[in-house]
GROMACS .gro file of C-alpha atoms in nm:
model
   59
    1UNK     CA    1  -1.423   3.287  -0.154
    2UNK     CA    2  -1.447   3.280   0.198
    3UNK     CA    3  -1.327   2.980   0.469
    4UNK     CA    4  -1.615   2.779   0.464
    5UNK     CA    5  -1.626   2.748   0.102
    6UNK     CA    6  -1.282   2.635   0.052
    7UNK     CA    7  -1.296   2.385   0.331
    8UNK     CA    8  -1.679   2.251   0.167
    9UNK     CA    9  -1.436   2.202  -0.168
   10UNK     CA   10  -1.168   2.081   0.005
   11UNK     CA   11  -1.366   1.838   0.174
   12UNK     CA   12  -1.514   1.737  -0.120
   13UNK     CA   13  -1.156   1.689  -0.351
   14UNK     CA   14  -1.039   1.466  -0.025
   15UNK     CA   15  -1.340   1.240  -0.039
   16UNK     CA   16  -1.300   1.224  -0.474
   17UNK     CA   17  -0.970   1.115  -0.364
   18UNK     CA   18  -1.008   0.837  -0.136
   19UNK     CA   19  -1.314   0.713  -0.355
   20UNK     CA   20  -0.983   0.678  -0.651
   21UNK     CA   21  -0.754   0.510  -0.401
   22UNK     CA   22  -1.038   0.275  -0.322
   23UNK     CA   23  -1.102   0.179  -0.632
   24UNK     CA   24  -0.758   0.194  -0.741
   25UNK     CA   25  -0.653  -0.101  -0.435
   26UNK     CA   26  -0.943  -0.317  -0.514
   27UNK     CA   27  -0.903  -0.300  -0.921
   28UNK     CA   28  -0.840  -0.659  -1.064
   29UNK     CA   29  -0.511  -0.532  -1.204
   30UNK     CA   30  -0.368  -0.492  -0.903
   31UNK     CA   31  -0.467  -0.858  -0.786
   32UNK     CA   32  -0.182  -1.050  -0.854
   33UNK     CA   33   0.057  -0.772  -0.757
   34UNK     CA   34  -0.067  -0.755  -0.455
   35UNK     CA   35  -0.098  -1.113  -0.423
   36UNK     CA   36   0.306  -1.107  -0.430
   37UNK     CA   37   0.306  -0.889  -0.232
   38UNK     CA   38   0.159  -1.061   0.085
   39UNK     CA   39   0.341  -1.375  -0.011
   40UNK     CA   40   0.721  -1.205   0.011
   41UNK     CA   41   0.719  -1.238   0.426
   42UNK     CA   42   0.678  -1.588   0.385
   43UNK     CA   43   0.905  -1.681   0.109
   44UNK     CA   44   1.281  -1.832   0.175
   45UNK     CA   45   1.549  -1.539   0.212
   46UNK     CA   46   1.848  -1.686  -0.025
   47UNK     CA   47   2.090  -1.432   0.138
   48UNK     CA   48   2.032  -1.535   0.506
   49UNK     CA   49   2.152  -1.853   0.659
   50UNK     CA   50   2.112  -1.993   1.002
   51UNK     CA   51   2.427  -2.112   1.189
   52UNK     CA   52   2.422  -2.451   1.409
   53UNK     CA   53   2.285  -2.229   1.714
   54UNK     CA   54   1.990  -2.137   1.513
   55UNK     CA   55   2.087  -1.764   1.523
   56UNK     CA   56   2.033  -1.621   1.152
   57UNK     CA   57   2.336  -1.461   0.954
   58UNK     CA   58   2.360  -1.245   0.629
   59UNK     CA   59   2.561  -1.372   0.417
   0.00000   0.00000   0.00000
């Protein structure tokens, strides 16, 4: 096996993979965990509080 085949295959296992993490991020399975997934920035932190100068603590 010389260098140019093993960089041909290894070309070609790369692009196999990306074509499965592709499909694997768009799959309707992985909709609504995903969908939680964007939402948790913008959800209320229980275990942070703002004092009266607007400056946020951990509680």
């Amino acid at each position: 096996m010389n260098l140019a085949t093993f960089h041909a295959w290894w070309t070609v296992a790369l692009v196999v993979l990306f074509i499965g993490i592709v499909v694997w991020a768009y799959s309707s399975r992985r909709k609504t965990e995903f969908d939680a997934a964007a939402r948790m920035p913008l959800e209320d932190d229980e275990s942070m509080t703002a004092d009266s100068s607007g400056e946020v603590k951990h509680v």
